[in-house]
Amino acid sequence: MFGRIGRFSVNRPWLTIVAWIVAAVALAGLAPELKSSTDQADFLPSHYESVQVGKLQESAFPQQESAAAIVVYQRTDGEKLTDADRAVVVKATEGLEAKKYENFRNVVTSPEAVSKDGRMALASVFSTKKDPGEEATLESVKKLRTDGKELLQGSSLKMGVTGPAATSVDAKESGGDTDAMIMMATVLLIIVLLGAIFRSPLIALLPVLMIILMFVMAQGLIATASSVFGLEADSSVSAILIVVLFGVGTDYILFLLFRYREHLRTGQEPKQALIDAVSRVGETIASAAGAVIVAFLALVLSTMGSMRAMGPSLAISVGVTLVAALTLVPAVFSLLGTKAFWPSKAWQRTPKNRLANGVGNMVSRRPALVAAVSGGVLVVLALGTLGFKSEFDSESSLPKNLESVQTMADMQKSFSAGESDPSLVYIQSKDGGKLDKAALDTFQQAISKAEGVGDVSPAKLNPSGDVAQYNMVLKYRPASEKAIELVSGTLRDTVHKSAPEGTRALVGGTTAVLADIEDAVNHDYKLVFPVAGLAIMIILGLLLRSVVAPVYLMIAVSLGFTATLGSTVWLFQDIKGERGLLFMLPIIVYLFVVAIGTDYNILMVARLREEVGRGKSPAEAARLAVTHSAPTIGSAAVILAGTFGVLVLADNSMLQQMGFAVAFGILLTAFIMALLLVPTVTALLGDKAWWPNRGGGSAGSASGRPLAQEPQHTVESAGV
């Protein structure tokens, strides 16, 4: 099949290229626009308590909303506010209210908004939009900050703005345009590394242009599929889509080009060499893509809607990359022939490769020692996962010099830490009757005494009198580990048990949403990972016609996963002293280290099987497989790891964690697992690795001849 695909693309290059361009332009022009949501509660199933609270709030208190931003007033000398200062606060707040900012309904303060120690006063900014991250809302925050400082000129007061919208402004500005940074860094890395490997400007630039075409095609297909089939999708997936397409796309292009060059060096004509390259590595690329697609599709089993939205989108993008690698890439290089390598002449000869040969010889001569050392390194690094702690407080990852962070820290000196975002407690009558005022007051007193609670407002009844709301201010920051642990455990239990007879009590708000997300993520770890692992094992079994090889390959992949997480824990928690790691980090490592990193294992074992099928001994097969595959795996891994490594330069510690974990994990997968552990274990197992087939099976070559009759290839260099 892959031979027929290769012949069609190589012999009809213009038809293939034009078809791709027309399809991409049509999809870009006709596909609907993707919608975006930043409200995590939108992504939780309806049975979670925080989601039920949201629905109850919309029905019982439709006009009520929480503040999008909070203005904090205090004296420049840190002393208590005087009566004159309080008058200035009222006047300044009225001045801000008079500005009529876009997306802001009003800016209000009250005598009750002064701290108990008398040092600070607050003004609440209410938005007309549910999403505090909307661009117009963020611009209004910037203008409010400027106007507020002007209104306070000549007084003894200063002000700062914090809260969700203000934090979004500072996070966006401190992080810069992360998408653009990733794109520029990726493109630069691909151009520089491919240029260094092949010494050709065309090969350095062409993959970038082809991947951009794939990106346009993928976005159009994702939007179309979302509209036609009702799939969930989110425009925020674009950043991760960029990395997936450039990482996977470059991998598959390199798989093909290295094999193409290898056939050219045996004296084949360019078109035939390209057809044979597609025939030979087509199954490997298809299997690698299949494993990644299955891993991504496993996310549809996630409890989190954001993960379910991401899974099909990323699977579609990898599918596009697979089709492009087997059709578009051969067509483009068919037109260029050997001119693609200009001005280098290195493709005509097989230079000596001391590094790849040295590693290959070491693997074949001392497989037990290499397997023990490489496996031992992964085990030691994996021990770090025992100390893994989830961190949900994204604000703590921001630089401390940002206004929203500084203002929040100042505010917490005079107010309870949860003042900026109170938890919500609701009492609802089960039979629809009116609630008893005395029972509501008793309930308020009971929950006010709960551990970790700073203050509870009096009950606020809806018009029909069957629902009451309390604002509960916690002593901890809303997104902190202590607050989440409190709400998910003893606080919810106390609230539920204290509910008046004939009513039900619910706890909601930001902290409750995060507590439910933590529960959902833990559920996903137990379901998604095993299902994805089983599916990848099946694909490996079909590719290798073996039962044994997929088992130890997945054990190696699991070891690489835990080694990556363990290394990140040791660096950020133990050495840098951070409280925890991004709660989504295991999922991110799964997406990029396990799913995409499996490509390198598939390439290695496919080559091992090929060499064994030619009649090579297990040790010799391991030597040749490592020597031939090292340039491709090394180049692809460095490009993908470098792409994520750029994130380490960001000020945001969450981005730093993500960048390090994925970059280091990819390098571990490529250089420790794929090039050392997998081939040595395969060599030690010998024919048993391919059971129930003998000697890797008797699959023929793409041309139909037995593999043992294929012409012998000389050892390839590292690509220079």
XYZ file of C-alpha atoms in Angstrom:
720
model
C 0.000 0.000 0.000
C 2.712 2.471 0.954
C 4.570 1.665 -2.253
C 1.489 2.611 -4.298
C 1.062 5.845 -2.326
C 4.724 6.679 -2.873
C 4.565 6.003 -6.614
C 1.466 8.166 -7.042
C 2.916 11.136 -5.119
C 6.357 10.910 -6.740
C 5.093 10.429 -10.297
C 2.298 13.052 -10.048
C 3.925 15.724 -7.904
C 2.112 18.779 -9.313
C -1.301 17.176 -8.926
C -0.517 16.275 -5.311
C 0.845 19.714 -4.407
C -2.013 21.622 -6.068
C -4.569 19.397 -4.343
C -3.024 20.227 -0.978
C -2.962 23.977 -1.634
C -6.552 24.060 -2.932
C -7.804 22.015 0.034
C -5.981 24.229 2.556
C -7.261 27.483 0.990
C -10.828 26.126 0.793
C -10.808 24.987 4.423
C -9.297 28.262 5.618
C -11.964 30.247 3.790
C -15.024 28.118 4.475
C -14.404 26.635 7.928
C -16.352 28.202 10.831
C -14.563 30.084 13.589
C -13.628 28.228 16.765
C -15.055 29.543 20.023
C -12.998 30.004 23.161
C -13.755 29.607 26.852
C -11.541 30.365 29.846
C -14.103 29.323 32.468
C -12.947 25.983 33.832
C -16.404 25.340 35.289
C -17.673 25.096 31.710
C -15.462 22.036 31.281
C -16.688 20.033 34.298
C -19.558 17.501 34.146
C -22.894 18.548 35.656
C -22.684 16.132 38.609
C -19.911 18.178 40.255
C -21.132 20.374 43.085
C -19.430 23.549 41.833
C -21.245 23.202 38.497
C -24.576 22.721 40.278
C -23.878 25.897 42.241
C -23.282 27.800 39.030
C -26.619 26.682 37.614
C -28.431 27.477 40.860
C -26.875 30.943 40.947
C -28.004 31.650 37.373
C -31.590 30.665 38.147
C -31.956 32.120 41.654
C -29.760 35.225 41.361
C -29.501 35.950 37.611
C -28.410 39.570 38.102
C -25.700 38.810 40.637
C -22.051 38.722 39.716
C -18.668 38.721 41.375
C -16.162 41.518 40.972
C -13.932 41.317 37.888
C -11.336 43.511 39.610
C -10.713 45.042 43.026
C -9.256 48.493 43.666
C -7.220 48.635 46.887
C -6.667 52.057 48.488
C -4.063 52.651 51.197
C -1.946 55.486 52.545
C 1.542 55.904 51.139
C 2.959 55.890 54.699
C 1.088 52.703 55.649
C -0.852 54.353 58.501
C -4.596 54.108 59.189
C -7.000 55.900 56.867
C -8.290 59.228 58.199
C -11.800 60.589 57.612
C -10.314 62.817 54.902
C -8.693 59.770 53.280
C -12.013 57.938 53.249
C -13.633 60.910 51.570
C -10.926 60.797 48.902
C -11.630 57.084 48.408
C -15.309 57.809 47.779
C -14.508 60.698 45.432
C -11.908 58.705 43.472
C -14.282 55.746 43.134
C -17.039 58.060 41.861
C -14.520 59.474 39.380
C -13.721 55.974 38.101
C -17.433 55.174 37.891
C -17.965 58.293 35.759
C -15.409 57.101 33.163
C -17.867 54.444 31.867
C -15.268 51.857 30.839
C -16.120 49.357 28.143
C -17.290 46.029 29.642
C -17.450 47.586 33.163
C -20.932 48.112 34.558
C -19.908 50.049 37.648
C -17.197 50.772 40.203
C -18.488 50.919 43.768
C -17.263 51.215 47.347
C -18.978 51.333 50.728
C -18.178 52.082 54.383
C -18.124 48.306 54.988
C -15.297 47.953 52.441
C -12.739 49.251 54.953
C -10.501 46.729 56.707
C -10.897 46.086 60.429
C -7.477 47.591 61.118
C -8.536 50.730 59.210
C -5.536 50.684 56.882
C -7.189 49.787 53.583
C -10.386 50.422 51.642
C -11.712 48.492 48.668
C -13.745 49.311 45.581
C -15.307 46.546 43.489
C -15.324 46.661 39.689
C -18.196 44.724 38.104
C -18.038 43.629 34.472
C -20.833 43.176 31.953
C -19.068 40.066 30.664
C -18.762 36.656 32.296
C -15.234 36.099 30.999
C -12.759 38.444 32.771
C -10.146 37.630 30.140
C -11.897 39.367 27.219
C -9.652 41.823 25.403
C -11.978 44.809 25.992
C -12.092 44.013 29.724
C -8.301 43.851 29.883
C -7.988 47.220 28.129
C -10.470 48.711 30.599
C -8.297 47.506 33.501
C -5.276 49.279 32.002
C -7.221 52.543 31.612
C -8.661 52.260 35.132
C -5.173 51.946 36.586
C -3.994 55.050 34.757
C -7.107 57.091 35.635
C -6.991 56.051 39.284
C -3.455 57.281 39.753
C -4.420 60.637 38.201
C -7.453 60.968 40.498
C -5.277 60.379 43.575
C -2.619 62.955 42.671
C -2.100 65.430 45.481
C -3.556 63.096 48.118
C -1.841 60.880 50.664
C -3.282 57.743 49.058
C -2.112 55.220 46.514
C -4.064 52.497 44.781
C -3.493 49.139 43.137
C -5.785 46.886 41.118
C -5.993 43.138 41.586
C -8.609 40.444 41.002
C -9.254 38.096 38.027
C -9.203 40.699 35.231
C -6.143 42.509 36.602
C -4.298 39.211 37.020
C -5.144 38.296 33.416
C -3.667 41.610 32.221
C -0.434 41.119 34.143
C -0.119 37.451 33.196
C -0.540 38.270 29.522
C 1.939 41.138 29.580
C 4.546 39.306 31.666
C 4.368 36.224 29.488
C 4.398 38.177 26.258
C 3.020 36.484 23.170
C 3.850 32.889 24.069
C 2.389 31.520 20.837
C 4.583 33.833 18.779
C 7.625 33.008 20.903
C 7.057 29.277 20.432
C 6.477 29.691 16.696
C 9.575 31.835 16.144
C 11.796 29.612 18.271
C 10.524 26.471 16.557
C 10.976 27.841 13.056
C 14.478 29.086 13.881
C 15.480 25.756 15.426
C 14.167 23.770 12.473
C 15.923 25.997 9.944
C 19.244 26.033 11.824
C 19.331 22.326 12.694
C 18.120 21.042 9.331
C 20.588 23.386 7.662
C 23.395 22.013 9.814
C 22.373 18.384 9.263
C 21.872 18.493 5.492
C 23.916 21.629 4.660
C 21.142 22.738 2.344
C 19.042 25.934 2.531
C 16.191 24.251 0.646
C 15.890 21.370 3.104
C 16.111 23.877 5.938
C 13.214 25.986 4.620
C 10.904 23.543 2.836
C 9.744 21.631 5.948
C 8.739 24.921 7.575
C 6.650 25.932 4.553
C 5.022 22.493 4.340
C 4.209 22.430 8.055
C 2.604 25.879 7.813
C 0.383 24.452 5.058
C -0.427 21.501 7.348
C -1.288 23.945 10.144
C -3.794 25.790 7.948
C -5.306 22.484 6.833
C -5.518 21.137 10.388
C -7.178 24.255 11.784
C -9.766 24.178 9.006
C -10.514 20.495 9.552
C -10.786 20.923 13.321
C -13.236 23.808 12.948
C -15.255 21.938 10.312
C -15.386 18.722 12.345
C -16.449 20.689 15.413
C -19.330 22.236 13.477
C -20.472 19.182 11.493
C -20.079 16.442 14.105
C -20.636 18.522 17.210
C -17.124 17.857 18.508
C -15.889 20.011 21.342
C -13.041 22.290 20.357
C -11.440 25.373 21.811
C -9.472 28.036 19.957
C -7.000 28.039 22.889
C -5.650 24.735 21.496
C -3.723 26.718 18.850
C -0.561 27.062 20.954
C -0.283 23.350 21.619
C -1.283 22.632 18.004
C 1.714 24.630 16.774
C 4.129 22.507 18.782
C 2.453 19.223 17.835
C 2.502 19.986 14.113
C 6.047 21.309 14.054
C 7.334 18.557 16.348
C 5.550 15.604 14.749
C 5.797 17.064 11.238
C 9.546 17.510 11.509
C 9.904 13.995 12.944
C 8.100 12.381 10.008
C 9.881 14.508 7.410
C 13.219 13.508 8.935
C 12.205 9.832 8.995
C 11.577 10.061 5.245
C 14.556 12.232 4.259
C 17.144 10.152 6.094
C 15.889 6.975 4.426
C 15.702 8.781 1.045
C 19.322 9.852 1.378
C 20.316 6.355 2.458
C 18.837 4.899 -0.756
C 20.525 7.598 -2.867
C 23.873 6.548 -1.417
C 23.341 3.013 -2.721
C 23.188 4.414 -6.265
C 19.417 4.492 -6.818
C 17.806 7.090 -9.085
C 16.168 9.939 -7.106
C 12.527 9.082 -7.929
C 12.987 5.392 -7.220
C 14.922 6.183 -4.030
C 12.043 8.384 -2.899
C 9.435 5.723 -3.727
C 11.432 3.092 -1.840
C 11.847 5.486 1.111
C 8.068 5.943 1.332
C 7.585 2.190 0.927
C 10.092 1.377 3.647
C 9.267 3.986 6.316
C 5.593 4.439 5.409
C 4.520 1.699 7.787
C 6.757 3.098 10.515
C 5.366 6.618 10.093
C 1.793 5.310 9.941
C 2.315 3.239 13.089
C 3.958 6.143 14.911
C 1.124 8.458 13.878
C -1.435 5.823 14.832
C 0.051 5.546 18.321
C -0.001 9.327 18.795
C -3.560 9.618 17.414
C -4.804 6.872 19.731
C -3.066 8.498 22.696
C -4.704 11.832 21.912
C -8.125 10.262 21.275
C -7.938 8.589 24.682
C -8.481 12.075 26.080
C -12.152 11.867 25.018
C -12.545 9.615 28.082
C -11.438 12.489 30.300
C -13.819 13.970 32.844
C -12.482 17.413 31.959
C -14.162 19.051 28.993
C -10.947 20.931 28.169
C -9.150 17.610 27.704
C -12.020 16.143 25.684
C -11.851 19.220 23.463
C -8.100 18.867 23.002
C -8.037 15.149 22.154
C -9.894 15.104 18.789
C -8.255 18.387 17.716
C -4.736 17.072 18.224
C -5.648 13.702 16.679
C -6.877 15.485 13.536
C -3.647 17.503 13.349
C -1.501 14.346 13.562
C -3.686 12.696 10.910
C -3.039 15.660 8.608
C 0.694 15.357 9.302
C 0.646 11.651 8.464
C -1.072 12.183 5.106
C 1.303 15.054 4.294
C 4.383 12.965 5.134
C 3.262 10.233 2.700
C 2.027 12.508 -0.108
C 2.998 16.194 0.047
C 6.592 15.688 1.193
C 7.475 13.054 -1.466
C 5.806 15.188 -4.146
C 7.855 18.284 -3.260
C 11.150 16.394 -3.164
C 10.239 14.551 -6.375
C 10.245 17.896 -8.202
C 13.594 18.892 -6.726
C 15.444 15.586 -7.003
C 19.010 15.790 -5.757
C 18.905 19.589 -6.155
C 17.184 19.613 -2.757
C 20.608 18.907 -1.201
C 22.321 21.836 -2.993
C 25.009 23.047 -2.479
C 26.171 20.109 -0.340
C 27.580 16.975 -1.965
C 27.494 14.986 1.278
C 24.445 13.007 0.119
C 26.645 11.280 -2.505
C 28.970 9.627 -0.014
C 28.822 7.856 3.308
C 31.083 9.729 5.701
C 32.508 8.055 8.753
C 30.366 8.458 11.817
C 32.389 7.754 14.920
C 29.691 8.716 17.429
C 26.831 6.641 15.987
C 29.189 3.742 15.273
C 30.583 3.958 18.790
C 27.142 3.851 20.389
C 26.094 1.018 18.064
C 29.184 -1.016 18.932
C 28.688 -0.417 22.660
C 25.059 -1.541 22.459
C 25.942 -4.744 20.579
C 29.004 -5.699 22.645
C 27.745 -4.922 26.179
C 23.947 -5.047 26.007
C 23.476 -6.177 29.620
C 25.649 -3.397 31.042
C 24.084 -0.693 28.847
C 20.572 -1.917 29.689
C 21.343 -1.929 33.420
C 22.894 1.550 33.429
C 20.278 3.226 31.218
C 17.411 1.530 33.061
C 19.006 2.417 36.397
C 19.252 6.097 35.458
C 15.540 6.166 34.613
C 14.605 4.368 37.849
C 16.618 6.795 39.989
C 15.033 9.809 38.291
C 11.583 8.223 38.626
C 11.916 8.144 42.431
C 11.316 11.889 42.430
C 7.635 11.327 41.609
C 7.085 10.217 45.219
C 7.298 13.894 46.214
C 4.981 15.242 43.496
C 2.518 17.893 44.694
C -0.139 19.534 42.529
C -0.253 23.340 42.412
C -3.494 25.030 41.327
C -2.535 28.587 42.239
C -1.548 30.076 38.889
C -1.062 33.496 40.515
C 1.817 32.178 42.616
C 3.721 31.419 39.419
C 3.653 35.059 38.273
C 6.580 37.434 38.907
C 6.247 39.139 42.314
C 6.762 42.648 40.876
C 3.435 42.667 38.993
C 0.825 45.128 40.277
C -1.897 42.500 40.752
C 0.473 40.269 42.745
C 1.828 43.110 44.901
C -1.659 44.506 45.525
C -2.993 41.102 46.507
C -0.104 40.659 48.944
C -0.809 44.107 50.449
C -4.519 43.375 50.655
C -3.938 40.150 52.555
C -2.182 42.105 55.317
C -5.470 43.725 56.316
C -8.144 41.438 54.876
C -8.631 37.678 54.903
C -6.721 36.029 52.059
C -9.986 34.958 50.422
C -11.509 38.446 50.395
C -10.797 38.921 46.690
C -12.804 35.858 45.674
C -15.181 34.530 48.360
C -16.566 31.018 48.253
C -20.318 30.764 47.756
C -22.642 28.731 49.962
C -26.241 28.112 48.933
C -29.198 26.758 50.862
C -32.103 25.534 48.747
C -35.507 24.362 49.939
C -36.165 20.820 48.788
C -39.951 21.306 48.428
C -39.822 24.836 46.993
C -41.207 26.409 50.177
C -39.834 29.577 51.746
C -36.785 29.279 53.971
C -36.970 30.018 57.705
C -35.001 33.151 58.713
C -34.065 31.814 62.155
C -32.777 28.547 60.673
C -30.687 30.496 58.180
C -29.121 32.577 60.952
C -28.316 29.430 62.933
C -26.721 27.909 59.834
C -24.617 31.059 59.346
C -23.305 30.852 62.890
C -22.491 27.159 62.500
C -20.428 27.494 59.327
C -18.717 30.664 60.627
C -17.060 28.523 63.291
C -15.661 26.056 60.749
C -11.886 25.770 60.561
C -10.311 28.066 57.968
C -13.331 30.369 57.624
C -12.662 34.084 58.094
C -16.108 35.579 57.692
C -19.595 34.640 56.469
C -22.056 37.256 55.226
C -25.725 37.227 56.306
C -28.084 35.194 54.117
C -29.324 36.845 50.951
C -32.662 35.462 49.730
C -33.815 35.216 46.138
C -37.223 36.823 45.225
C -39.157 33.575 45.788
C -37.488 32.973 49.137
C -36.541 29.342 48.494
C -32.783 29.906 47.929
C -30.325 31.701 50.221
C -26.758 32.706 49.442
C -23.840 33.324 51.784
C -20.467 34.797 50.844
C -17.817 32.868 52.737
C -14.362 34.448 53.019
C -11.629 31.887 53.699
C -8.412 32.567 55.574
C -6.411 31.185 52.648
C -5.912 32.360 49.078
C -8.744 30.961 46.916
C -6.437 28.929 44.658
C -4.006 27.802 47.344
C -3.488 24.153 48.288
C -4.829 24.783 51.797
C -8.038 26.374 50.497
C -8.669 23.564 48.004
C -7.988 20.885 50.604
C -10.293 22.668 53.064
C -13.208 23.038 50.633
C -12.954 19.528 49.226
C -12.860 18.002 52.709
C -13.967 19.304 56.090
C -15.639 22.527 54.938
C -18.027 20.877 52.496
C -18.772 18.186 55.084
C -19.555 20.846 57.706
C -21.764 22.824 55.329
C -23.686 19.733 54.233
C -24.249 18.489 57.804
C -25.303 21.919 59.074
C -27.994 22.462 56.429
C -31.412 23.223 57.980
C -33.958 20.411 57.873
C -35.735 20.155 54.530
C -32.947 21.902 52.610
C -29.782 21.016 50.743
C -26.524 22.941 51.034
C -23.978 23.470 48.245
C -20.506 25.023 48.164
C -19.290 26.791 45.028
C -16.943 29.515 43.833
C -13.416 29.430 42.461
C -11.963 27.253 45.227
C -14.769 24.722 44.884
C -14.271 24.597 41.112
C -10.559 23.889 41.613
C -11.355 21.196 44.178
C -13.659 19.496 41.677
C -11.050 19.846 38.917
C -8.501 18.136 41.175
C -10.942 15.263 41.680
C -11.608 15.074 37.920
C -7.896 15.079 37.059
C -7.165 12.294 39.544
C -9.988 10.266 37.976
C -8.526 10.849 34.511
C -5.083 9.621 35.560
C -6.605 6.280 36.529
C -8.621 5.896 33.305
C -7.006 7.730 30.395
C -3.419 6.569 30.904
C -4.173 2.811 31.058
C -6.543 2.968 28.074
C -3.996 4.893 25.985
C -1.225 2.504 27.011
C -3.275 -0.538 26.001
C -4.180 1.011 22.640
C -0.532 1.876 21.908
C 0.474 -1.685 22.804
C -2.026 -3.038 20.275
C -0.618 -0.778 17.551
C 2.922 -1.868 18.391
C 1.816 -5.493 18.291
C 0.319 -5.050 14.817
C 3.444 -3.276 13.559
C 5.900 -5.777 15.007
C 3.721 -8.909 14.709
C 4.842 -9.613 18.265
C 3.325 -10.019 21.710
C 6.506 -9.647 23.763
C 8.065 -6.486 22.269
C 5.053 -4.203 22.916
C 5.047 -5.213 26.586
C 8.619 -4.208 27.366
C 8.329 -1.139 25.143
C 5.383 0.136 27.197
C 7.248 -0.635 30.407
C 10.106 1.491 29.069
C 7.689 4.282 28.101
C 6.125 4.244 31.578
C 9.590 4.428 33.099
C 10.415 7.403 30.877
C 7.197 9.123 31.938
C 7.886 8.754 35.662
C 11.568 9.677 35.194
C 10.502 12.910 33.509
C 8.080 13.819 36.291
C 10.597 12.832 38.961
C 13.300 15.027 37.426
C 10.927 17.989 37.343
C 9.956 17.449 40.982
C 13.578 17.381 42.072
C 14.474 20.526 40.138
C 11.490 22.732 40.946
C 10.263 21.461 44.325
C 13.456 20.236 45.962
C 16.099 22.548 44.469
C 14.128 25.719 43.618
C 11.840 25.308 46.622
C 8.485 25.756 44.872
C 5.350 24.559 46.697
C 4.262 22.241 43.890
C 4.057 21.627 40.172
C 1.415 22.636 37.662
C -1.529 20.289 38.280
C -1.826 19.558 34.544
C 1.864 18.672 34.183
C 1.347 14.862 34.134
C -1.164 15.282 31.284
C 1.245 17.550 29.392
C 4.094 15.054 29.842
C 1.735 12.322 28.667
C 0.820 14.296 25.536
C 4.342 15.119 24.447
C 6.772 12.745 26.113
C 4.728 9.543 26.011
C 2.618 10.062 22.882
C 5.115 11.827 20.625
C 8.210 10.281 22.220
C 6.848 6.839 21.340
C 7.688 7.733 17.727
C 11.371 7.198 18.491
C 10.765 3.781 19.998
C 8.681 2.768 16.995
C 11.389 3.920 14.592
C 14.005 1.976 16.544
C 12.102 -1.303 16.886
C 10.951 -1.135 13.254
C 14.589 -0.897 12.195
C 15.553 -3.688 14.585
C 12.881 -5.917 13.075
C 14.046 -4.999 9.578
C 17.659 -5.937 10.322
C 16.667 -9.198 12.034
C 14.494 -9.976 9.007
C 17.623 -9.685 6.859
C 19.160 -12.509 8.857
C 21.312 -10.461 11.230
C 22.024 -11.739 14.723
C 20.298 -9.870 17.586
C 23.537 -8.107 18.568
C 24.392 -7.112 14.989
C 20.804 -6.000 14.372
C 21.019 -3.768 17.443
C 24.303 -2.259 16.231
C 22.974 -1.487 12.756
C 19.620 -0.215 14.044
C 21.278 2.204 16.462
C 23.801 3.379 13.876
C 21.158 3.958 11.202
C 18.514 5.456 13.502
C 20.672 7.649 15.746
C 20.884 10.585 13.267
C 17.119 10.679 12.710
C 16.138 10.233 16.349
C 18.786 12.627 17.627
C 17.917 15.380 15.155
C 14.155 15.083 15.692
C 14.495 15.017 19.482
C 16.776 18.055 19.627
C 14.352 20.079 17.491
C 11.292 19.121 19.543
C 13.079 19.513 22.894
C 14.487 22.867 21.825
C 11.016 24.085 20.945
C 9.761 23.514 24.460
C 13.056 24.490 26.038
C 12.364 28.088 25.029
C 9.637 28.203 27.685
C 12.291 27.877 30.404
C 13.220 31.497 29.632
C 9.724 32.743 30.601
C 9.156 34.588 33.899
C 6.163 32.399 34.696
C 7.271 29.378 36.739
C 4.420 27.245 35.352
C 5.743 27.785 31.820
C 9.243 27.015 33.066
C 8.040 23.712 34.517
C 6.252 22.818 31.302
C 9.259 23.727 29.164
C 11.756 21.783 31.255
C 9.569 18.701 31.724
C 8.787 18.241 28.032
C 12.260 19.160 26.751
C 14.061 16.931 29.259
C 11.509 14.142 28.793
C 11.935 14.134 25.016
C 15.725 13.952 25.398
C 15.409 11.099 27.924
C 13.059 9.233 25.602
C 15.313 9.663 22.593
C 18.841 9.265 23.929
C 18.392 6.986 26.948
C 15.351 4.917 26.097
C 15.191 4.655 22.298
C 18.933 4.539 21.559
C 20.147 2.557 24.578
C 17.511 0.743 26.639
C 15.200 -0.548 23.893
C 17.861 -1.977 21.523
C 19.838 -3.592 24.357
C 16.774 -5.261 25.871
C 15.779 -6.440 22.384
C 19.273 -7.847 21.801
C 19.230 -9.643 25.169
C 15.851 -11.235 24.452
C 16.925 -12.310 20.975
C 14.256 -14.197 19.013
C 11.989 -14.160 22.076
C 11.393 -10.441 21.532
C 9.466 -11.230 18.331
C 7.382 -14.120 19.662
C 5.224 -15.725 18.275
C 7.100 -14.902 15.043
C 10.636 -16.128 14.542
C 13.458 -13.701 13.911
C 11.264 -10.653 13.581
C 8.830 -12.290 11.204
C 9.093 -13.010 7.532
C 7.612 -9.830 6.215
C 8.883 -8.955 2.813
C 10.255 -5.716 1.618
C 8.273 -3.061 -0.139
C 9.282 -4.595 -3.456
C 8.046 -8.018 -2.467
C 11.442 -9.675 -2.018
C 12.408 -11.237 1.290
C 14.303 -8.811 3.491
C 17.327 -11.073 3.537
C 17.703 -10.462 -0.201
C 17.705 -6.657 0.155
C 20.992 -4.991 -0.799
C 23.182 -4.375 2.202
C 23.538 -0.739 3.235
C 26.652 0.836 4.535
C 26.646 2.557 7.872
C 25.156 6.065 7.731
C 26.654 9.119 9.297
C 25.061 11.420 11.810
C 23.677 13.393 8.927
C 26.454 15.769 7.981
